Tab-separated table of C-alpha atoms in Angstrom:
chain	number	residue	atom	x	y	z
Y	1	THR	CA	-17.648	45.146	22.959
Y	2	GLY	CA	-18.785	47.428	20.245
Y	3	THR	CA	-22.178	47.593	18.908
Y	4	VAL	CA	-23.455	48.341	14.914
Y	5	VAL	CA	-26.672	50.244	14.943
Y	6	GLY	CA	-27.341	48.261	18.370
Y	7	LEU	CA	-26.487	45.100	17.374
Y	8	PRO	CA	-23.136	43.573	19.159
Y	9	VAL	CA	-20.613	43.683	16.553
Y	10	LYS	CA	-20.257	39.997	16.284
Y	11	VAL	CA	-23.942	39.584	15.605
Y	12	ALA	CA	-23.658	42.508	12.640
Y	13	ALA	CA	-20.592	40.598	11.425
Y	14	GLY	CA	-22.007	37.342	11.521
Y	15	ALA	CA	-25.366	38.720	9.591
Y	16	LEU	CA	-23.518	40.071	6.710
Y	17	LEU	CA	-21.519	36.639	6.335
Y	18	MET	CA	-24.912	34.800	6.298
Y	19	LEU	CA	-26.179	37.643	3.850
Y	20	ALA	CA	-23.538	36.904	1.674
Y	21	ALA	CA	-23.551	32.981	1.452
Y	22	ASN	CA	-27.293	33.466	0.864
Y	23	LEU	CA	-26.690	36.106	-1.608
Y	24	HIS	CA	-24.355	33.501	-3.495
Y	25	ALA	CA	-26.793	31.007	-3.192
Y	26	GLN	CA	-29.506	32.589	-4.765
Y	27	ASP	CA	-27.478	34.062	-7.258
Y	28	ILE	CA	-29.573	37.539	-6.743
Y	29	GLY	CA	-26.794	39.862	-7.211
Y	30	SER	CA	-27.599	41.171	-10.571
Y	31	ASP	CA	-30.720	42.159	-9.487
Y	32	TRP	CA	-29.032	45.159	-7.469
Y	33	PRO	CA	-27.893	48.250	-9.079
Y	34	GLU	CA	-24.307	48.271	-10.417
Y	35	GLY	CA	-22.004	49.740	-8.332
Y	36	SER	CA	-23.982	49.155	-5.075
Y	37	SER	CA	-22.590	46.915	-2.348
Y	38	MET	CA	-25.171	44.127	-2.806
Y	39	HIS	CA	-24.071	44.048	-6.178
Y	40	THR	CA	-20.391	44.127	-5.588
Y	41	LEU	CA	-20.821	41.483	-3.133
Y	42	HIS	CA	-22.317	38.979	-5.770
Y	43	MET	CA	-19.702	39.462	-8.248
Y	44	GLU	CA	-16.992	39.380	-5.855
Y	45	SER	CA	-18.367	36.500	-4.494
Y	46	LYS	CA	-18.274	34.592	-8.123
Y	47	ARG	CA	-14.586	35.700	-8.931
Y	48	LEU	CA	-14.015	34.074	-5.556
Y	49	ASP	CA	-15.372	30.838	-6.289
Y	50	SER	CA	-13.338	31.031	-9.751
Y	51	ALA	CA	-10.255	31.659	-7.870
Y	52	HIS	CA	-10.791	28.804	-5.300
Y	53	ALA	CA	-11.420	26.334	-8.423
Y	54	ALA	CA	-8.222	27.640	-9.404
Y	55	LEU	CA	-6.379	26.765	-6.496
Y	56	SER	CA	-8.264	23.547	-5.795
Y	57	ASP	CA	-6.322	22.360	-9.482
Y	58	ALA	CA	-3.263	23.857	-8.696
Y	59	HIS	CA	-3.067	21.872	-5.067
Y	60	ALA	CA	-4.308	18.843	-6.757
Y	61	GLY	CA	-1.545	19.233	-9.446
Y	62	LEU	CA	1.253	19.594	-6.856
Y	63	LEU	CA	-0.126	16.741	-4.735
Y	64	ALA	CA	-0.458	14.271	-7.581
Y	65	ARG	CA	3.617	15.535	-8.455
Y	66	LEU	CA	4.411	14.660	-4.984
Y	67	GLU	CA	2.825	11.244	-4.841
Y	68	ARG	CA	4.608	10.427	-8.119
Y	69	MET	CA	7.959	11.144	-6.976
Y	70	GLY	CA	8.771	8.485	-4.707
Y	71	GLY	CA	10.940	8.694	-1.698
Y	72	GLY	CA	9.869	10.670	1.165
Y	73	ALA	CA	7.778	13.117	-1.099
Y	74	PRO	CA	4.722	11.029	-0.227
Y	75	VAL	CA	5.037	11.858	3.294
Y	76	LEU	CA	5.304	15.656	2.220
Y	77	ALA	CA	2.007	15.329	0.489
Y	78	GLY	CA	0.464	14.476	3.624
Y	79	GLU	CA	1.947	17.510	5.200
Y	80	VAL	CA	1.286	19.894	2.134
Y	81	ALA	CA	-2.269	18.814	2.118
Y	82	LEU	CA	-2.775	19.755	5.857
Y	83	HIS	CA	-1.030	22.969	5.411
Y	84	HIS	CA	-3.189	23.553	2.729
Y	85	GLU	CA	-6.335	23.112	4.828
Y	86	ARG	CA	-4.879	24.991	7.664
Y	87	TRP	CA	-4.086	27.976	4.822
Y	88	VAL	CA	-7.379	28.253	3.645
Y	89	ALA	CA	-9.353	28.710	7.025
Y	90	TYR	CA	-6.876	31.051	8.448
Y	91	ARG	CA	-7.086	33.284	5.293
Y	92	LYS	CA	-10.920	33.475	5.315
Y	93	ALA	CA	-10.716	34.311	8.936
Y	94	ASP	CA	-8.060	36.789	8.381
Y	95	CYS	CA	-9.864	38.211	5.698
Y	96	GLU	CA	-13.302	38.596	7.039
Y	97	LEU	CA	-11.328	40.044	10.467
Y	98	SER	CA	-10.017	42.787	7.652
Y	99	GLY	CA	-13.144	43.253	6.048
Y	100	THR	CA	-14.801	44.108	9.587
Y	101	LEU	CA	-11.863	46.396	10.830
Y	102	THR	CA	-12.346	48.426	7.544
Y	103	GLY	CA	-15.511	50.093	9.631
Y	104	ALA	CA	-17.635	50.645	6.349
Y	105	GLY	CA	-21.436	50.107	6.555
Y	106	GLY	CA	-23.806	47.792	4.798
Y	107	ALA	CA	-22.398	44.929	3.186
Y	108	TRP	CA	-19.478	46.706	2.390
Y	109	PRO	CA	-17.526	44.891	4.982
Y	110	ALA	CA	-18.281	41.533	3.563
Y	111	VAL	CA	-17.143	42.785	0.148
Y	112	HIS	CA	-13.796	43.741	1.466
Y	113	GLY	CA	-13.445	40.434	3.212
Y	114	LEU	CA	-14.168	38.875	-0.098
Y	115	THR	CA	-11.934	40.888	-1.868
Y	116	CYS	CA	-9.127	40.386	0.289
Y	117	GLU	CA	-9.597	36.361	0.301
Y	118	ARG	CA	-9.947	36.494	-3.505
Y	119	THR	CA	-6.454	38.265	-3.739
Y	120	GLN	CA	-5.040	36.005	-1.294
Y	121	VAL	CA	-6.366	32.540	-2.944
Y	122	GLU	CA	-5.244	33.854	-6.310
Y	123	ASN	CA	-1.927	34.637	-5.047
Y	124	ARG	CA	-1.451	31.197	-3.586
Y	125	ALA	CA	-2.749	29.164	-6.526
Y	126	ARG	CA	0.353	30.999	-8.175
Y	127	ALA	CA	2.629	29.957	-5.734
Y	128	VAL	CA	1.267	26.371	-5.657
Y	129	ASP	CA	2.015	26.515	-9.375
Y	130	THR	CA	5.202	27.469	-8.931
Y	131	VAL	CA	6.324	25.286	-6.190
Y	132	ARG	CA	4.832	22.314	-8.800
Y	133	ARG	CA	6.824	23.717	-11.287
Y	134	CYS	CA	9.854	23.749	-9.629
Y	135	LEU	CA	9.216	20.067	-8.591
Y	136	GLU	CA	9.022	18.989	-11.948
Y	137	GLY	CA	11.951	21.002	-13.186
Y	138	LEU	CA	14.198	18.631	-10.739
Y	139	PRO	CA	16.665	16.054	-12.215
Y	140	PRO	CA	15.168	12.350	-11.520
Y	141	ASP	CA	18.555	11.767	-9.361
Y	142	HIS	CA	17.720	15.197	-7.293
Y	143	ALA	CA	18.465	15.285	-3.507
Y	144	ARG	CA	15.808	15.847	-1.095
Y	145	PHE	CA	17.172	19.696	-0.156
Y	146	GLU	CA	16.200	20.655	-3.724
Y	147	GLN	CA	12.727	19.346	-3.344
Y	148	LEU	CA	12.444	20.887	0.295
Y	149	GLU	CA	13.753	24.470	-1.397
Y	150	CYS	CA	10.866	23.867	-3.869
Y	151	LEU	CA	8.453	23.445	-1.191
Y	152	GLU	CA	9.387	26.441	0.509
Y	153	GLY	CA	7.449	28.658	-1.760
Y	154	LEU	CA	4.123	27.202	0.184
Y	155	VAL	CA	5.573	29.186	3.450
Y	156	ASP	CA	5.339	32.517	3.989
Y	157	GLY	CA	8.263	34.462	4.432
Y	158	PHE	CA	9.996	31.379	5.054
Y	159	ASP	CA	13.205	31.839	6.738
Y	160	HIS	CA	16.294	29.336	7.120
Y	161	GLY	CA	16.301	30.274	10.670
Y	162	TYR	CA	19.625	32.867	9.780
């Protein structure tokens, strides 16, 4: 395994992630010079919080819409909720790795990881909102396949199998 200044990579990456969480919890990012990795880490953490709030609202709206649709939609709501939970966990892990793989020094890997996660979460919030609007646009007597077509927007790179 690799090392970063004499530390195993896992330990160094873990320390940076703990630093990011601690920085966010203490709200001390403004104490750092603008443009520094620590200041940028603080700002990106705030942006990520806003993006997560928007995603949470969009997801809640989608689940509420599915619950109101009746038929098989409430069952789909459970699957969508589970998918969302797993999507969030995967994106976080994926972006943390992405930040680490930059090879940057200091707190920059954590900054890159947070930027990646924020971008992914913002994109996901837009996708979830688009799916909700699609469902809302369906006529009352819509066919089930129309509902499923709307939900395809939640699956990255959805392929009909052909």
